[in-house]
């Protein structure tokens, strides 16, 4: 180990190679604070050349490494490997090129998601993927996890906006895929790389597509007596032929929390609130909004409130985006899952989650991307109470199994990471798992890139605490 | 020997295992992509939509299903494949479309094949049937192999069944045609003489031309494509016709809104709106490559609208013009180049190299690859992972 450190010291100046326990403490965990592991060292490269040299060094010495952006992964994706190297990419944070004519941004991996849209704003452009961690998470982390957000129904996930990738693979090979064009020939390597969860190597330059910002929005909030009615309204909107930018639902517990946290106001006596947003050129939104308003009126809500101006729209989204952290504050600890079910089975899924939660005597709130069938059950518990964590985990596991059984997925956007790796073989059969292992071995024959994630088997440190991310506690970010 | 026109997925796996070397084909509309002298397994009889619930915005179909069948089934429910597949009338299959990675003009708005594929069942090189990705619109579990199969040309596995995301189809559409011919240099930009329509040529500039010389139509087209792509209109398709001087803009949405949007666009660029029948014929001709030489290579070249003028000046306006015809599609992000005969392939290859561009030959005439081609070790490693016995041909053949 010491010899590894000696060699590493030749690659980076001492202030960018952290080895002392007090320096390492900050990197021991990620957004899933349940897991902790102490790395051997944290390397802080500032250039692509340094990243390449570090990975090649790790390859040569069979030293495990974990790339790290902002450490907001909710599934333990950026959890360090015990006695491995953390390669922290935050200083590769330059937007190398922003070309409004081609509508692209070429960025280093440590660039913060929201900064891309900020840089593009003067040209009337934006970067569409908007995870709620966007003020803090990095493009490198988004690419590794194929991050989503509230607008996936119409715009897709990170993968749909990555045009080019330069990466150093775990073998030390440097590759360059795609570029400024929206089109491509040959197999889609950028598509395969995106969502690899840090198991293939490190992306050091990423070309993103930018889109014109929507000219006009129409946002409507509607309260319903029951969750089923809200679910039926979603089906009606989808069947109408409209293509909303976002369709979101919050349940009673989430509403209560949002009211307390940001003084959001909702129609009284509702078990669920639905938010639907249209966006596009003003002429199109002008026509579509009339249809949407009719559909919502016909779904017999307790009350429907269209946002009359930009401030009202912002208020609706503030309540929605704060809901998760707000629920988190109701309880000392919680687990969030992000399984997906077919949209038509959302009502059934929510009912079953409710029943399972009552049976387990665990409180569970739901705030979710209804348009995508992407659930976000938030399981509340108090870790100091004996057996509470185990009950919460058992419920989380049952929810994942239900998602698989319904023909959905164990994760819509948070990734498998360390947390759900035991469920990947539930969703996929032995041949599929073998195929994925072989793919991984093609990119990383030595299993040095982020080992212990995605695939079951390796040892992981025990759960300790499952609560708000430290940055959420500080009010810097909120989760969806 | 097992049948090489299997009728079920398990038959397909048997067929794959029955021969040491083979390549899958669909309707062979893109014959260049399978022009190898080895046994072919046809998916022709592996056809049909297996799941379709309009409320999910997804469907699943067997790989040999003709796109025309999928089109009709979706249209019945007011939905469509937004990437606007090519060669639908020629009989192209879903599997062939994914494997060749081809998208049509409509890919401009919401993305290409890669942006709508959700899951696949495929037969790997060992003859195993594997399911990757998912059947729901959002899924982040496991590696995204379905995307990798887009453009994989049957070299990594045979697709048996594919799940796609679909969108509701807009209620109506309008096509506008802008003539990009006859613009003259004027100050820092260029304009049509005797009219008020101007195009600012900032990046793709007309600087080197003497004042009032005619600006190459492609320069004007490129600039309009760039401007229109940044606009507020959510344009559905933006293509330059093979005549080299007609730029076509398609809008899709509610009729009442389209009228106003078109009027607004036509205050920026001088043009006219087409009758429905004329517009339908125009887009169909593009999708079916009816404009292309019937007996020559047809090459797909990804590029950017900024790079298009250089490509055109190398090909069409070269000192010895090679008679190539070019359809510039997806807002200038892809060129389909048709050559009169295979004799011209070598020249195109050289010219693309010089421009640092790459191309894929879609027809049996001429080579499979054109221009520059990056070589990565990982390509071989992934090939070995999915097809260890090299049952399928390599990407180089
Ligand atoms: C409050 C909160 C809200 C959230 N909301 C959302 C949401 O709405 N949608 C959503 O999708 N996610 C959400 N997340 C999860 C998380 O923000 C995303 O997964 C994000 O993409 C992680 O980015 P990061 O920079 O923090 O990456 P990290 O956590 O540092 O790393 C994540 C993974 O990426 C790998 N990695 C990082 N950089 C690179 C690189 N350059 N090359 C290769 N691999 C790399 C790491 O090894 C790790 O496996 C939320 C998280 C929190 C805490």
CSV table of C-alpha atoms and ligand atoms in Angstrom, one decimal, chain A residues 30-31 66-74 77-79 89 109 130-133 136-150 193 196-199 201-204 206 325 369 376 413-414 450 453 469 472 477-480, ligand 1:
chain,number,residue,atom,x,y,z
A,30,UNK,CA,-22.0,9.5,-0.8
A,31,UNK,CA,-25.8,10.5,-0.9
A,66,UNK,CA,-13.7,5.0,-7.8
A,67,UNK,CA,-14.4,8.1,-9.8
A,68,UNK,CA,-16.2,10.7,-7.9
A,69,UNK,CA,-18.2,13.8,-8.9
A,70,UNK,CA,-20.1,15.5,-6.1
A,71,UNK,CA,-20.9,12.3,-4.3
A,72,UNK,CA,-24.7,12.7,-4.4
A,73,UNK,CA,-25.4,9.2,-5.7
A,74,UNK,CA,-28.4,7.8,-3.8
A,77,UNK,CA,-22.4,4.5,-6.5
A,78,UNK,CA,-19.5,6.7,-5.4
A,79,UNK,CA,-18.8,4.9,-2.2
A,89,UNK,CA,-13.0,15.1,-10.6
A,109,UNK,CA,-16.8,15.9,-16.0
A,130,UNK,CA,-32.7,18.3,-14.6
A,131,UNK,CA,-32.2,16.0,-11.6
A,132,UNK,CA,-33.2,17.8,-8.4
A,133,UNK,CA,-29.6,17.6,-7.3
A,136,UNK,CA,-24.6,20.3,-7.0
A,137,UNK,CA,-24.2,17.1,-9.0
A,138,UNK,CA,-21.7,16.8,-11.9
A,139,UNK,CA,-22.1,16.0,-15.5
A,140,UNK,CA,-19.6,13.1,-15.0
A,141,UNK,CA,-21.8,11.6,-12.3
A,142,UNK,CA,-24.9,12.2,-14.5
A,143,UNK,CA,-23.3,10.4,-17.4
A,144,UNK,CA,-22.2,7.5,-15.2
A,145,UNK,CA,-25.7,7.1,-13.7
A,146,UNK,CA,-27.8,8.2,-16.7
A,147,UNK,CA,-29.5,10.7,-14.4
A,148,UNK,CA,-33.1,11.7,-15.0
A,149,UNK,CA,-35.3,14.5,-13.7
A,150,UNK,CA,-38.9,15.8,-13.9
A,193,UNK,CA,-21.1,4.1,-21.8
A,196,UNK,CA,-22.2,2.3,-16.7
A,197,UNK,CA,-22.1,3.4,-13.0
A,198,UNK,CA,-18.3,4.0,-13.1
A,199,UNK,CA,-17.5,0.4,-14.0
A,201,UNK,CA,-13.6,3.9,-16.8
A,202,UNK,CA,-13.6,7.7,-16.4
A,203,UNK,CA,-15.1,10.2,-18.9
A,204,UNK,CA,-12.9,13.2,-19.1
A,206,UNK,CA,-18.3,15.2,-22.7
A,325,UNK,CA,-36.5,16.9,1.7
A,369,UNK,CA,-42.9,11.1,-11.9
A,376,UNK,CA,-40.2,7.5,-5.4
A,413,UNK,CA,-32.7,7.0,-12.5
A,414,UNK,CA,-30.8,6.5,-9.2
A,450,UNK,CA,-15.7,0.8,-8.9
A,453,UNK,CA,-21.2,-1.9,-7.3
A,469,UNK,CA,-27.7,14.1,2.6
A,472,UNK,CA,-30.0,18.6,2.1
A,477,UNK,CA,-30.3,20.7,-2.5
A,478,UNK,CA,-33.6,18.9,-2.4
A,479,UNK,CA,-34.5,15.5,-3.9
A,480,UNK,CA,-37.4,14.4,-6.0
C,1,LIG,C1,-31.0,15.5,-2.9
C,1,LIG,C2,-30.7,14.6,-4.0
C,1,LIG,C3,-31.6,14.6,-5.1
C,1,LIG,C4,-31.4,13.8,-6.2
C,1,LIG,N1,-32.3,13.9,-7.3
C,1,LIG,C5,-32.1,13.1,-8.4
C,1,LIG,C6,-33.0,13.2,-9.5
C,1,LIG,O1,-33.9,13.9,-9.5
C,1,LIG,N2,-32.7,12.4,-10.6
C,1,LIG,C7,-31.6,11.6,-10.6
C,1,LIG,O2,-31.4,10.9,-11.6
C,1,LIG,N3,-30.8,11.5,-9.5
C,1,LIG,C8,-31.0,12.2,-8.4
C,1,LIG,N4,-30.1,12.2,-7.4
C,1,LIG,C9,-29.0,11.2,-7.4
C,1,LIG,C10,-27.6,11.9,-7.9
C,1,LIG,O3,-27.6,13.3,-7.8
C,1,LIG,C11,-27.3,11.5,-9.4
C,1,LIG,O4,-27.1,10.1,-9.5
C,1,LIG,C12,-26.1,12.2,-9.9
C,1,LIG,O5,-26.0,11.9,-11.3
C,1,LIG,C13,-24.8,11.9,-9.3
C,1,LIG,O6,-23.8,12.9,-9.6
C,1,LIG,P1,-22.5,13.2,-8.7
C,1,LIG,O7,-21.7,14.2,-9.4
C,1,LIG,O8,-22.9,13.5,-7.3
C,1,LIG,O9,-21.8,11.8,-8.9
C,1,LIG,P2,-21.2,10.9,-7.7
C,1,LIG,O10,-22.2,10.5,-6.7
C,1,LIG,O11,-19.9,11.5,-7.2
C,1,LIG,O12,-20.9,9.6,-8.6
C,1,LIG,C14,-21.9,8.8,-9.1
C,1,LIG,C15,-21.3,7.7,-9.9
C,1,LIG,O13,-20.7,8.2,-11.1
C,1,LIG,C16,-19.4,7.7,-11.2
C,1,LIG,N5,-18.7,8.8,-11.8
C,1,LIG,C17,-18.6,10.1,-11.4
C,1,LIG,N6,-17.9,10.9,-12.3
C,1,LIG,C18,-17.5,10.0,-13.3
C,1,LIG,C19,-16.8,10.2,-14.5
C,1,LIG,N7,-16.3,11.4,-14.9
C,1,LIG,N8,-16.6,9.1,-15.3
C,1,LIG,C20,-17.1,7.9,-14.9
C,1,LIG,N9,-17.8,7.7,-13.8
C,1,LIG,C21,-18.0,8.7,-13.0
C,1,LIG,C22,-19.0,7.4,-9.8
C,1,LIG,O14,-17.9,6.5,-9.7
C,1,LIG,C23,-20.3,6.9,-9.2
C,1,LIG,O15,-20.4,5.5,-9.6
C,1,LIG,C24,-30.3,13.0,-6.3
C,1,LIG,C25,-29.4,13.0,-5.2
C,1,LIG,C26,-29.6,13.7,-4.1
C,1,LIG,C27,-28.7,13.7,-2.9
